[in-house]
Coordinates of C-alpha atoms in Angstrom, one line a residue:
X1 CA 0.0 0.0 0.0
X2 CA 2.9 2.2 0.8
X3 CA 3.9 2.8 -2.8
X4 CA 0.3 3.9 -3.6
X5 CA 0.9 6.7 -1.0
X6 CA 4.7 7.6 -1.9
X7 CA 5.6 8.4 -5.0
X8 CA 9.1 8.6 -5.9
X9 CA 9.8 5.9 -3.4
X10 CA 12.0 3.1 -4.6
X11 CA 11.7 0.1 -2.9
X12 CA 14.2 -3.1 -2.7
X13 CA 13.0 -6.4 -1.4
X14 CA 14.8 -8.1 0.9
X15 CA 15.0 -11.8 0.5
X16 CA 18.0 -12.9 2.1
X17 CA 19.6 -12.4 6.2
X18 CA 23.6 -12.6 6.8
X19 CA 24.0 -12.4 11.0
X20 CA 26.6 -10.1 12.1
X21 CA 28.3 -11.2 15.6
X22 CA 29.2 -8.1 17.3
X23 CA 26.1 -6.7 18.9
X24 CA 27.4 -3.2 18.6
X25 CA 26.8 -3.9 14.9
X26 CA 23.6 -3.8 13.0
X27 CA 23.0 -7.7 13.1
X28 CA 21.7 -7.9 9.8
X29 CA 23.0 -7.2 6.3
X30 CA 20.8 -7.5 2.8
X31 CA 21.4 -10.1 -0.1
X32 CA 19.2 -8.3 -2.8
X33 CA 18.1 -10.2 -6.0
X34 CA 20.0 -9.9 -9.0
X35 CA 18.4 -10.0 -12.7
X36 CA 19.6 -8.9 -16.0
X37 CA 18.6 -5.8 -15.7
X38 CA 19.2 -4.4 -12.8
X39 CA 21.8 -5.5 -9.5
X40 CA 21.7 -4.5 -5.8
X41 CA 24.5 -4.8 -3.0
X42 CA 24.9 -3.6 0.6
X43 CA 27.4 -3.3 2.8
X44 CA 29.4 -1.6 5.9
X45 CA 32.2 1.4 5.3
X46 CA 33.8 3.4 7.6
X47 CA 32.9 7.0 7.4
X48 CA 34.7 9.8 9.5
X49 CA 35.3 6.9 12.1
X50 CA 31.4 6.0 12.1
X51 CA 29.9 3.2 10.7
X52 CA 27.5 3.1 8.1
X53 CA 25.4 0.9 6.0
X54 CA 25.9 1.3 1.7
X55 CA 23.5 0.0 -0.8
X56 CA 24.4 0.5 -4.5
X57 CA 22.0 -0.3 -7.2
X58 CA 22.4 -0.1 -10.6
X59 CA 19.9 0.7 -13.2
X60 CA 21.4 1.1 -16.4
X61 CA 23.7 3.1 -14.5
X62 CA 24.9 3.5 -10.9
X63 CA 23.6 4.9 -7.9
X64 CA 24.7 4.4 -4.9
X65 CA 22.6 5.5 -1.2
X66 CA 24.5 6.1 2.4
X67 CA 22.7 5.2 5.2
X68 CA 24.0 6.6 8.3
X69 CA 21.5 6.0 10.7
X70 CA 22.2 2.2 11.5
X71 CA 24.0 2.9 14.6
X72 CA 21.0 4.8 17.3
X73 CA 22.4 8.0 19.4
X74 CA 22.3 7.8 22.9
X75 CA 19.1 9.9 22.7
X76 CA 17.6 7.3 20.3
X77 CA 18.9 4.4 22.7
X78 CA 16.9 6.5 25.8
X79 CA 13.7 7.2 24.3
X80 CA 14.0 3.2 23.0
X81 CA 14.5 1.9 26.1
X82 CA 12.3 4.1 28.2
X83 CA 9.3 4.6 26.0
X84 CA 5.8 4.3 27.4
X85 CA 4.8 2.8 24.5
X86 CA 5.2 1.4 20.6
X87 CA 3.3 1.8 17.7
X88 CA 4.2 -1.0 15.0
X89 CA 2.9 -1.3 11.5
X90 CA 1.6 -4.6 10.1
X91 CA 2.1 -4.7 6.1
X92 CA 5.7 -5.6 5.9
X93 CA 6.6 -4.7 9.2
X94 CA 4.8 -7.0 11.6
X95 CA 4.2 -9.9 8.9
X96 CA 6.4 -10.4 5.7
X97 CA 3.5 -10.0 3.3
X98 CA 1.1 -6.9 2.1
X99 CA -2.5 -8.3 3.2
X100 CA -4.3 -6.9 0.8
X101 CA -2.2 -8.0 -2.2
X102 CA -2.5 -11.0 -0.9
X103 CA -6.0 -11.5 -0.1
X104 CA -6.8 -9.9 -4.1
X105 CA -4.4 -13.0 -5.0
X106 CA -6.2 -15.4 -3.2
X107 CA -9.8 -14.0 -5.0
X108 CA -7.8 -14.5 -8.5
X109 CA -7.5 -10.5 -8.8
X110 CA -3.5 -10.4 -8.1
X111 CA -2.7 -9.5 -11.3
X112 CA -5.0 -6.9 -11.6
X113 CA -4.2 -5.3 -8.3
X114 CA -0.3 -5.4 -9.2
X115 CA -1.2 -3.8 -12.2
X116 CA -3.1 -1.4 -11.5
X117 CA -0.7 -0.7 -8.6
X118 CA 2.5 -0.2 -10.7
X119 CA 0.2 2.8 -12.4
X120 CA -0.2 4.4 -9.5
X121 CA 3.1 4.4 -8.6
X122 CA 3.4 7.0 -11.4
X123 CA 2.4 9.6 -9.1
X124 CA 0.7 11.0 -6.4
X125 CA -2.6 9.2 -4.9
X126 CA -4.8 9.6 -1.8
X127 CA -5.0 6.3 0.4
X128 CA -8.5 6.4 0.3
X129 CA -8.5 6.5 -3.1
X130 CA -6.0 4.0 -3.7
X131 CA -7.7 1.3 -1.0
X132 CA -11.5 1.7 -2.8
X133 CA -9.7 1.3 -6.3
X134 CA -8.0 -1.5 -5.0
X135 CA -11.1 -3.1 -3.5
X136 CA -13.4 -2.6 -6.1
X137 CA -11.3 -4.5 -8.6
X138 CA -12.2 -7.9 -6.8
X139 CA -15.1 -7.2 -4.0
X140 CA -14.4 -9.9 -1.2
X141 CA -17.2 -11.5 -0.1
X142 CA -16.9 -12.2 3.8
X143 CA -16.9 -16.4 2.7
X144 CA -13.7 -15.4 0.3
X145 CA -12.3 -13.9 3.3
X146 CA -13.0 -16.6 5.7
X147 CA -11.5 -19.1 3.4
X148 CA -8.5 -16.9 3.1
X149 CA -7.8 -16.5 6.8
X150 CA -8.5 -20.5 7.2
X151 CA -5.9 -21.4 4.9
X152 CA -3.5 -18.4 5.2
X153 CA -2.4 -17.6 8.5
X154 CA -0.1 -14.8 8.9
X155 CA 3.6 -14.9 8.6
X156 CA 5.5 -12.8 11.3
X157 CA 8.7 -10.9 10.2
X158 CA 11.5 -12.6 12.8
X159 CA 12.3 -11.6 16.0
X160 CA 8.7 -10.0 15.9
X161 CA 6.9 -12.4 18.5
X162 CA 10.5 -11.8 21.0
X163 CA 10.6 -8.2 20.5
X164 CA 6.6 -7.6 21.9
X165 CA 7.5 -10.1 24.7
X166 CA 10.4 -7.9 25.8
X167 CA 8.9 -4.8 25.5
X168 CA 5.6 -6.3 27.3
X169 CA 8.1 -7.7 30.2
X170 CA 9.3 -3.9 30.1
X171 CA 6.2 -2.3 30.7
X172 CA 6.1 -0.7 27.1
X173 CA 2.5 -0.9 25.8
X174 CA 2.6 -2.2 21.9
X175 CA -0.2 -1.0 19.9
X176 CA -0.6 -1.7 15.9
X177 CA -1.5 0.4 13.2
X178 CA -2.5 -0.1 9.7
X179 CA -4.3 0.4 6.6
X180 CA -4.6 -3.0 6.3
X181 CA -8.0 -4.5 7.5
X182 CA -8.9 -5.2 11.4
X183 CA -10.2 -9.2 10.5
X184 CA -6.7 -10.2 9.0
X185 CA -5.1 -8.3 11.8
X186 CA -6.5 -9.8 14.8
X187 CA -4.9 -13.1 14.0
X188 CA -1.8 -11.0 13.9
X189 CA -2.2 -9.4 17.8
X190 CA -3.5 -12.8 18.9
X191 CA -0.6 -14.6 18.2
X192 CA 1.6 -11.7 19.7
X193 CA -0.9 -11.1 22.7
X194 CA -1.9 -7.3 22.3
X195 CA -5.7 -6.8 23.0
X196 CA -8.2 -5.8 20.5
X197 CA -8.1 -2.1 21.5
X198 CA -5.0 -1.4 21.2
X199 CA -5.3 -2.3 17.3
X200 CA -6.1 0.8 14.8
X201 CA -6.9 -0.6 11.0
X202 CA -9.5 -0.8 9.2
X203 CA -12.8 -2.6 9.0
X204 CA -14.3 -4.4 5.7
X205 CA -18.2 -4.1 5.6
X206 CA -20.6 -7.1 4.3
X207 CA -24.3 -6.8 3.7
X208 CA -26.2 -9.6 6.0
X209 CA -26.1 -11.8 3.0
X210 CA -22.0 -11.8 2.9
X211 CA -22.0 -9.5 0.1
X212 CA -18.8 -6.7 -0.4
X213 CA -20.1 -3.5 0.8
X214 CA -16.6 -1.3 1.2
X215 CA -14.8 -0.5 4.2
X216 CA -15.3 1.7 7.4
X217 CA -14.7 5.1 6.2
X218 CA -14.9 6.6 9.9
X219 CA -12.0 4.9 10.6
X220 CA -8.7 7.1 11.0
X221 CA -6.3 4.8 8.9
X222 CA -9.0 4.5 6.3
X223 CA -7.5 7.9 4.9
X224 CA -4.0 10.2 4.5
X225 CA -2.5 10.8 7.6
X226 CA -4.5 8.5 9.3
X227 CA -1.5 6.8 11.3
X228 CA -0.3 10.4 12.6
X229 CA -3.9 10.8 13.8
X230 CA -4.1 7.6 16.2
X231 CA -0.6 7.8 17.3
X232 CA -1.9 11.3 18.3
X233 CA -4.9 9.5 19.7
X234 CA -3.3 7.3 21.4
X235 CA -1.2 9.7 23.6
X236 CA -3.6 11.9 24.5
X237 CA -5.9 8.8 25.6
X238 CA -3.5 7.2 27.8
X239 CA -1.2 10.4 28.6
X240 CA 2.0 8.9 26.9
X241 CA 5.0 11.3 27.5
X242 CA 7.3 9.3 24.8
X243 CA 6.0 7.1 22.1
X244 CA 8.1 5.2 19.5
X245 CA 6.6 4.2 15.6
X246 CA 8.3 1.2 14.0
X247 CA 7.2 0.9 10.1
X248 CA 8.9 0.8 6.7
X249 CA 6.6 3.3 4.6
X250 CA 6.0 6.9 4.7
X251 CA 2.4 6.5 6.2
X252 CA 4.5 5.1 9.0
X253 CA 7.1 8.2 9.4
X254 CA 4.2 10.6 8.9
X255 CA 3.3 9.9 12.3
X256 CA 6.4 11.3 13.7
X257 CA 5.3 14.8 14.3
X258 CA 4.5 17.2 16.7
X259 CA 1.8 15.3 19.3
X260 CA 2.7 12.1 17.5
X261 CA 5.2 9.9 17.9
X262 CA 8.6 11.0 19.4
X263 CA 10.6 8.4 17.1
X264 CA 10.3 6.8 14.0
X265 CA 12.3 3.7 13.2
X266 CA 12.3 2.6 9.8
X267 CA 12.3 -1.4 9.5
X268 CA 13.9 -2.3 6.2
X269 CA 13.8 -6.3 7.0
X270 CA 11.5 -7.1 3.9
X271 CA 11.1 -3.6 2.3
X272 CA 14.4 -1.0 2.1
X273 CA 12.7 2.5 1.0
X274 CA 15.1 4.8 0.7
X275 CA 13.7 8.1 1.0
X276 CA 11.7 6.8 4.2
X277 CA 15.1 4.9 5.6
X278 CA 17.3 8.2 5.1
X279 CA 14.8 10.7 6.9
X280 CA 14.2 7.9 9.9
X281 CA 15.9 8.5 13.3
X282 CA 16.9 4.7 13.4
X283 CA 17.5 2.6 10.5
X284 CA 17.3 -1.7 11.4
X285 CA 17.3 -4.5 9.2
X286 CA 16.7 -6.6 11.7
X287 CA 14.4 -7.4 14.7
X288 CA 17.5 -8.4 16.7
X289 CA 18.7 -4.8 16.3
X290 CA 15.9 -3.5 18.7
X291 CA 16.1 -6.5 21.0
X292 CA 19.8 -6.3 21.4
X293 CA 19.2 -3.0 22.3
X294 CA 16.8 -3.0 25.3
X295 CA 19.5 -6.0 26.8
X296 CA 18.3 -7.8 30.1
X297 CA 15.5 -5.6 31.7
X298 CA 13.8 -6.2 34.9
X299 CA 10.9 -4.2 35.2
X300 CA 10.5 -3.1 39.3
X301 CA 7.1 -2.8 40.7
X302 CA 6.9 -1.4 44.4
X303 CA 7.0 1.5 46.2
X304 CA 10.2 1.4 47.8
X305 CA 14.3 0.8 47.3
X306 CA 13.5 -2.5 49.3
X307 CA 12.0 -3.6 46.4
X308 CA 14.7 -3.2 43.9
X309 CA 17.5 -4.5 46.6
X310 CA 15.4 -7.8 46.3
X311 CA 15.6 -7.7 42.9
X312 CA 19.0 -7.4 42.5
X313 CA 19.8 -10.2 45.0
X314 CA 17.4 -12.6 42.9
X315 CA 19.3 -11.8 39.5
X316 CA 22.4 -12.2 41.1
X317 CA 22.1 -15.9 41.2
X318 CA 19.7 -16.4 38.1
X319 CA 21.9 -18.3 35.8
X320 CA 20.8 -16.4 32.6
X321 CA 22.5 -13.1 34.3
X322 CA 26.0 -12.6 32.8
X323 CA 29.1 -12.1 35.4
X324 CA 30.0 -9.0 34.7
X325 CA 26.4 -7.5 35.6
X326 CA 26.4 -9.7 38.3
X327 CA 29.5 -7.2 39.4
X328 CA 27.7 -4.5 38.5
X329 CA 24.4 -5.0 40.1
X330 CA 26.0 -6.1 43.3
X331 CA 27.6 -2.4 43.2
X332 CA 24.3 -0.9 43.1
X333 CA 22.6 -3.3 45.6
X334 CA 25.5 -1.8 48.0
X335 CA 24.8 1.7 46.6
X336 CA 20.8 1.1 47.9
X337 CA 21.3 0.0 51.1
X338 CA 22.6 3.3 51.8
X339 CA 19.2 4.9 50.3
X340 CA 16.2 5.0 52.7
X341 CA 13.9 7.0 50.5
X342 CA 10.7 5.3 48.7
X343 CA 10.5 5.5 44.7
X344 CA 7.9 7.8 45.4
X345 CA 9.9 10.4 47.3
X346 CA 12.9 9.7 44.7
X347 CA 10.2 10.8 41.8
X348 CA 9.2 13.7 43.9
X349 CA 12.2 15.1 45.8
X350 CA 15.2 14.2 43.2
X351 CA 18.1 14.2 45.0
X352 CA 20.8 12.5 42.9
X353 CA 19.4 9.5 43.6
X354 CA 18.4 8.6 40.3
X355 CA 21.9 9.9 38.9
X356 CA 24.1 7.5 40.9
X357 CA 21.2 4.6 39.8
X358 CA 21.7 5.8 36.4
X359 CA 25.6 4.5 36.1
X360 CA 23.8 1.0 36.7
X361 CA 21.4 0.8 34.7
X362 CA 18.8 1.6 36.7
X363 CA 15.5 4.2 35.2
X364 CA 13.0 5.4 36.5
X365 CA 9.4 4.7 34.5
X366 CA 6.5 7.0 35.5
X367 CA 3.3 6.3 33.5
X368 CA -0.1 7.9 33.6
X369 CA -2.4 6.8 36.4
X370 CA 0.3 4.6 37.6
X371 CA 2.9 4.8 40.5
X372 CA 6.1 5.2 39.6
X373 CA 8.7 1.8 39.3
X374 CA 12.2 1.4 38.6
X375 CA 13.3 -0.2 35.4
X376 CA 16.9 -2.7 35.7
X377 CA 18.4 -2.4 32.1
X378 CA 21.7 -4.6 31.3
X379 CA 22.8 -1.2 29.2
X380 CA 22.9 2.4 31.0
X381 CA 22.6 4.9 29.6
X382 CA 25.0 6.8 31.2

């Protein structure tokens, strides 16, 4: 759907993973197809001592696209780590495929829809637009799209189902939002356990006799900047202070805007567009990027330092906890026992606790309507 939206856009799709072993490193690099007609290659170059990622492609001549934004600044990291929440598209983010390409495939349309979607990319075209041509070439009935979810289930992008787990364990509410349509996405949050409401797509109508009727129209991703407005709805709802988008389109970095999101990471895993990739604040190729980079967090409910001691003496002897945090932590278990002051005071009163915390690792989350905890992190961010 993206291209329909962006014109000018030129997308690569990514068929192929290479791990990298340092964890400092992007962990992923591209293996792009090759044909006669055109060739693609990435890779890693030193630039004025900073890493970054290079693609070159070649159509009938050379081009070649710098992408500096691989490695995240410490802001990035922070507002990563200690987000109150995460907004993730579905179409080639979430799951590997486009759902409505797929679904028009299924009803024998594909070729149609590809078709008609390679004119559009010619220039510029309101979603709305674009979804009810799209649509009206092929009419799902609801039985066509029971069928299709029966014998399609969705295909998650890896590291996906890990990556909501650990920001779940975190605290970090995940949301989703798409143009994509709400009964092919419930599957989707299902599987990754994110309620119903926190889900923002939109909603195919039937008559009572199964019949295509068209699609919700009162629904915010059902139009242009749709995705801007329910990340904006979404924070004023629940009184989010930071709020993270994770996509690959420009629907997706639209959202990044004053009242919206705070961050837009662009996910190139199975679609690298480069004008969208150059203007995101974080550039990954990989799930494992993002997971790497929250490291082992312990989320610390309680009202007092007591709390977090216990905590810390627990992970000390958890066999998954590597030694030198273990050295670490046991530091700042010593450094609390000389702290008599409640989270609550440490939120209200400040002083310096939280800045000697900091050097281990230790945040402190305050959320809306909630009393405020004390996140562990294996990375400070100090």
């Amino acid at each position: 759907m993206e291209g329909l939206v962006s014109s000018g856009i030129n997308t690569v799709r990514v068929f192929g993973i290479t791990k990298h072993q340092s964890r400092f490193l992007p962990s992923s690099t591209l293996h792009l197809r090759n044909n006669s007609v055109c060739g693609f290659g990435i890779g890693v170059e030193k630039k004025e001592k900073k890493q970054c990622f290079v693609v070159a492609a070649s159509v009938g001549g050379s081009k070649v696209v710098h992408f500096e934004n691989t490695l995240p600044s410490k802001e990035v990291l922070e507002l990563w780590r200690n987000g109150d929440a995460v907004c993730f598209d579905v179409d080639s983010t979430v799951c590997l495929d486009e759902g409505i390409d797929e679904l028009a495939e299924f009803c024998g349309a594909g070729k149609a829809v590809a078709e008609w979607t390679a004119r559009a990319m010619g220039g510029s075209v309101p979603f709305e637009e674009a979804l009810a041509a799209r649509l009206s070439l092929f009419n799902p009935s609801l039985s066509q799209l029971q069928d299709f979810l029966e014998q399609k289930p969705p295909r998650l992008s890896p590291g996906i189902e890990e990556l909501v787990q650990k920001l779940k364990a975190n605290g970090i509410v995940v949301y989703l939002i798409s143009g994509g349509f709400r009964q092919m996405i419930n599957p989707v949050a299902s599987i990754l356990g994110i309620p119903q409401e926190n889900i923002f797509a939109n909603q195919l109508l039937f008559r009572s006799s199964g019949e295509f009727l068209g699609f919700d129209k009162n629904e915010p991703t059902s139009r242009s900047g749709g995705k801007a407005v329910a990340v904006q709805q979404i924070k004023k709802a629940h009184g989010f202070k930071t709020l993270t988008m994770v996509g690959d389109g420009a629907t997706d970095f639209e959202a990044r805007r004053p009242g919206g999101a705070d961050m837009f990471v662009c996910y190139a895993g199975v679609q690298l567009r480069e004008s969208v990739a150059a203007k995101a604040d974080w550039l990954v190729f990989s799930f494992k990027d993002l997971i790497n980079s929250l490291g082992f967090v312990c989320r610390v409910l309680g009202g007092s330092l007591l709390a977090l001691r216990t905590c810390i003496f627990v992970l000390l002897f958890h066999r998954r906890v590597p030694w030198h945090l273990r050295t670490r932590w046991l530091n700042c278990w010593a450094l609390t026992r000389s702290m008599q002051f409640s989270i609550s005071h440490i939120f209200r009163e400040g002083n310096g606790c939280m800045d000697r915390l900091a050097n281990y690792g230790v945040t402190l989350k305050v959320q809306s309507g909630e009393a405020p905890s004390l996140v562990l992190s294996e990375n400070p961010l100090v």
